[in-house]
CSV table of C-alpha atoms in Angstrom, one decimal:
chain,number,residue,atom,x,y,z
T,1,UNK,CA,-18.2,1.5,-24.4
T,2,UNK,CA,-17.7,-2.2,-25.2
T,3,UNK,CA,-17.6,-4.3,-22.1
T,4,UNK,CA,-17.3,-7.9,-23.2
T,5,UNK,CA,-14.8,-10.1,-21.1
T,6,UNK,CA,-11.5,-10.9,-22.6
T,7,UNK,CA,-11.9,-14.3,-24.7
T,8,UNK,CA,-10.7,-17.3,-22.7
T,9,UNK,CA,-7.9,-18.3,-25.2
T,10,UNK,CA,-6.4,-14.8,-25.0
T,11,UNK,CA,-6.8,-14.8,-21.3
T,12,UNK,CA,-5.2,-18.3,-20.8
T,13,UNK,CA,-2.4,-17.3,-23.1
T,14,UNK,CA,-1.8,-13.8,-21.3
T,15,UNK,CA,-1.8,-16.0,-17.9
T,16,UNK,CA,0.9,-18.1,-19.1
T,17,UNK,CA,3.1,-15.2,-20.5
T,18,UNK,CA,2.6,-13.3,-17.4
T,19,UNK,CA,3.7,-16.2,-15.3
T,20,UNK,CA,6.7,-16.8,-17.6
T,21,UNK,CA,7.5,-13.2,-17.1
T,22,UNK,CA,7.2,-13.4,-13.2
T,23,UNK,CA,9.7,-16.4,-13.1
T,24,UNK,CA,12.2,-14.4,-15.1
T,25,UNK,CA,11.7,-11.6,-12.7
T,26,UNK,CA,12.4,-13.9,-9.8
T,27,UNK,CA,15.7,-15.2,-11.6
T,28,UNK,CA,16.6,-11.5,-11.9
T,29,UNK,CA,16.4,-11.2,-8.1
T,30,UNK,CA,18.2,-14.6,-7.5
T,31,UNK,CA,21.2,-13.6,-9.5
T,32,UNK,CA,21.5,-10.5,-7.4
T,33,UNK,CA,22.5,-12.4,-4.3
T,34,UNK,CA,26.2,-12.8,-3.2
T,35,UNK,CA,26.8,-16.4,-4.0
T,36,UNK,CA,26.3,-15.4,-7.7
T,37,UNK,CA,29.3,-13.1,-7.9
T,38,UNK,CA,30.6,-14.9,-10.8
T,39,UNK,CA,27.6,-14.8,-13.1
T,40,UNK,CA,25.4,-11.7,-12.0
T,41,UNK,CA,26.2,-9.4,-14.6
T,42,UNK,CA,25.4,-12.0,-17.7
T,43,UNK,CA,22.4,-13.7,-15.8
T,44,UNK,CA,20.8,-10.6,-14.7
T,45,UNK,CA,21.0,-8.9,-18.2
T,46,UNK,CA,19.6,-12.2,-19.6
T,47,UNK,CA,16.6,-12.6,-17.3
T,48,UNK,CA,15.7,-9.0,-17.3
T,49,UNK,CA,15.5,-8.9,-20.9
T,50,UNK,CA,13.7,-12.3,-21.2
T,51,UNK,CA,11.1,-10.9,-18.8
T,52,UNK,CA,10.8,-7.5,-20.9
T,53,UNK,CA,10.6,-9.4,-24.1
T,54,UNK,CA,7.9,-11.7,-22.6
T,55,UNK,CA,5.7,-8.7,-21.2
T,56,UNK,CA,6.4,-7.0,-24.5
T,57,UNK,CA,4.8,-10.2,-26.3
T,58,UNK,CA,1.8,-9.8,-23.7
T,59,UNK,CA,1.2,-6.4,-24.7
T,60,UNK,CA,1.5,-7.1,-28.8
T,61,UNK,CA,-0.8,-10.2,-28.3
T,62,UNK,CA,-3.3,-7.9,-26.6
T,63,UNK,CA,-2.8,-5.2,-29.0
T,64,UNK,CA,-3.3,-7.5,-32.0
T,65,UNK,CA,-6.5,-8.7,-30.7
T,66,UNK,CA,-7.8,-5.2,-30.2
T,67,UNK,CA,-6.7,-4.2,-33.7
T,68,UNK,CA,-8.5,-7.2,-35.1
T,69,UNK,CA,-11.6,-6.2,-33.3
T,70,UNK,CA,-11.6,-2.8,-34.5
T,71,UNK,CA,-9.7,-0.8,-32.1
T,72,UNK,CA,-8.9,2.9,-33.6
T,73,UNK,CA,-5.1,3.2,-34.5
T,74,UNK,CA,-4.7,6.3,-32.3
T,75,UNK,CA,-6.5,4.7,-29.4
T,76,UNK,CA,-4.3,1.5,-29.7
T,77,UNK,CA,-1.1,3.7,-30.0
T,78,UNK,CA,-2.2,5.7,-26.8
T,79,UNK,CA,-2.8,2.5,-24.7
T,80,UNK,CA,0.6,1.0,-25.9
T,81,UNK,CA,2.2,4.2,-24.6
T,82,UNK,CA,4.4,4.0,-27.7
T,83,UNK,CA,6.4,7.2,-26.5
T,84,UNK,CA,7.9,5.3,-23.6
T,85,UNK,CA,9.3,2.6,-25.8
T,86,UNK,CA,13.3,2.4,-25.8
T,87,UNK,CA,15.1,0.2,-27.8
T,88,UNK,CA,17.8,-2.0,-26.0
T,89,UNK,CA,19.7,-2.2,-29.4
T,90,UNK,CA,20.8,1.2,-28.7
T,91,UNK,CA,22.5,0.3,-25.4
T,92,UNK,CA,22.4,2.5,-22.2
T,93,UNK,CA,21.4,6.1,-22.8
T,94,UNK,CA,22.8,9.4,-21.2
T,95,UNK,CA,19.9,9.2,-18.7
T,96,UNK,CA,20.6,5.6,-17.8
T,97,UNK,CA,24.4,6.5,-17.3
T,98,UNK,CA,23.2,9.3,-15.0
T,99,UNK,CA,21.0,6.9,-13.0
T,100,UNK,CA,24.0,4.7,-12.4
T,101,UNK,CA,25.9,7.8,-11.1
T,102,UNK,CA,23.5,8.7,-8.8
T,103,UNK,CA,23.4,5.1,-7.4
T,104,UNK,CA,27.0,4.8,-7.2
T,105,UNK,CA,27.5,8.4,-5.6
T,106,UNK,CA,29.4,9.9,-8.5
T,107,UNK,CA,29.2,13.5,-9.7
T,108,UNK,CA,27.6,14.2,-13.1
T,109,UNK,CA,28.9,16.7,-15.4
T,110,UNK,CA,27.3,20.1,-15.5
T,111,UNK,CA,26.6,19.5,-19.1
T,112,UNK,CA,24.8,16.1,-18.4
T,113,UNK,CA,22.8,18.0,-15.5
T,114,UNK,CA,21.2,20.4,-17.9
T,115,UNK,CA,19.0,17.7,-19.4
T,116,UNK,CA,15.8,17.5,-17.2
T,117,UNK,CA,15.6,13.6,-17.9
T,118,UNK,CA,19.2,13.1,-16.8
T,119,UNK,CA,18.5,15.3,-13.5
T,120,UNK,CA,15.4,13.3,-12.7
T,121,UNK,CA,17.2,9.9,-13.2
T,122,UNK,CA,20.3,10.9,-11.2
T,123,UNK,CA,18.4,12.0,-8.2
T,124,UNK,CA,16.3,8.9,-8.4
T,125,UNK,CA,19.7,6.8,-8.3
T,126,UNK,CA,20.7,9.1,-5.2
T,127,UNK,CA,17.5,8.2,-3.4
T,128,UNK,CA,17.7,4.7,-4.1
T,129,UNK,CA,21.4,4.6,-2.9
T,130,UNK,CA,20.3,6.3,0.4
T,131,UNK,CA,17.5,3.8,0.9
T,132,UNK,CA,20.0,0.9,0.3
T,133,UNK,CA,21.9,2.2,3.3
T,134,UNK,CA,18.9,1.7,5.6
T,135,UNK,CA,18.8,-1.6,7.4
T,136,UNK,CA,14.9,-2.3,6.8
T,137,UNK,CA,13.4,-2.3,3.4
T,138,UNK,CA,10.0,-1.4,2.3
T,139,UNK,CA,7.7,-4.2,3.5
T,140,UNK,CA,5.8,-4.1,0.1
T,141,UNK,CA,9.1,-4.8,-1.7
T,142,UNK,CA,10.1,-7.5,1.0
T,143,UNK,CA,6.8,-9.3,0.6
T,144,UNK,CA,7.0,-9.4,-3.4
T,145,UNK,CA,10.5,-10.7,-3.2
T,146,UNK,CA,9.8,-13.4,-0.5
T,147,UNK,CA,6.7,-14.4,-2.8
T,148,UNK,CA,8.7,-14.6,-6.0
T,149,UNK,CA,11.6,-16.6,-4.1
T,150,UNK,CA,9.3,-18.8,-2.3
T,151,UNK,CA,7.3,-19.7,-5.5
T,152,UNK,CA,10.6,-20.6,-7.3
T,153,UNK,CA,11.6,-22.8,-4.5
T,154,UNK,CA,8.3,-24.4,-4.3
T,155,UNK,CA,8.3,-25.1,-8.1
T,156,UNK,CA,11.9,-26.4,-8.1
T,157,UNK,CA,11.2,-28.5,-4.8
T,158,UNK,CA,14.3,-26.6,-3.2
T,159,UNK,CA,13.0,-24.8,-0.3
T,160,UNK,CA,16.0,-25.6,1.6
T,161,UNK,CA,18.2,-23.7,-0.7
T,162,UNK,CA,16.5,-20.3,0.4
T,163,UNK,CA,18.7,-20.2,3.5
T,164,UNK,CA,21.9,-20.5,1.6
T,165,UNK,CA,21.6,-17.4,-0.4
T,166,UNK,CA,18.9,-15.2,1.0
T,167,UNK,CA,19.2,-12.8,4.2
T,168,UNK,CA,17.5,-14.6,7.2
T,169,UNK,CA,14.3,-12.4,7.4
T,170,UNK,CA,13.8,-12.9,3.5
T,171,UNK,CA,14.7,-16.7,3.9
T,172,UNK,CA,12.1,-16.9,6.5
T,173,UNK,CA,9.3,-15.2,4.6
T,174,UNK,CA,10.0,-17.1,1.5
T,175,UNK,CA,10.1,-20.3,3.3
T,176,UNK,CA,6.7,-19.5,4.8
T,177,UNK,CA,5.3,-18.6,1.4
T,178,UNK,CA,6.5,-22.0,0.0
T,179,UNK,CA,5.0,-23.9,2.8
T,180,UNK,CA,1.6,-22.1,2.1
T,181,UNK,CA,1.7,-23.4,-1.4
T,182,UNK,CA,1.8,-27.1,0.0
T,183,UNK,CA,-1.0,-29.0,-1.6
T,184,UNK,CA,-3.3,-30.4,1.0
T,185,UNK,CA,-3.8,-34.1,0.9
T,186,UNK,CA,-7.3,-35.1,0.0
T,187,UNK,CA,-9.4,-36.0,3.2
T,188,UNK,CA,-10.1,-39.7,3.6
T,189,UNK,CA,-13.4,-40.8,5.1
């Protein structure tokens, strides 16, 4: 087994792309807020697909390097999990519609429920809808969202805007994240 570290130019390129992908993910979250009612459909789809494309670029860049350095094609295919790839150009599939039906509390036809993937996605949607009714969210998700919102606010130098679109608890956490990102002034002697 080869245990050489990732080459520095590749590592830096990956870090840049992942940062870009995270920023797109933060914007997906931002456009879900109530003050974005007029643009949420368009902008969440734009930013979600931008994030997916960026992360796909990360995977393909690493795969190209692995291919270049002699990785076996079947190993590379396994690592890329090619069986999980769905093309967006085909549009939403039956399992996506089943997931939405579960989220929205709608019934799913007997025929649609016969497919195991549809049943799984429908029940996942139902669980997510139930969780959305609970006042407290998962602390891990709250933390992740707060970090993303705080980072974006700090990068845009717009920390005060957090209070205008986030729930109070989330805004307070995001503000603390942004404050933790303050660059300390150099000590003077």
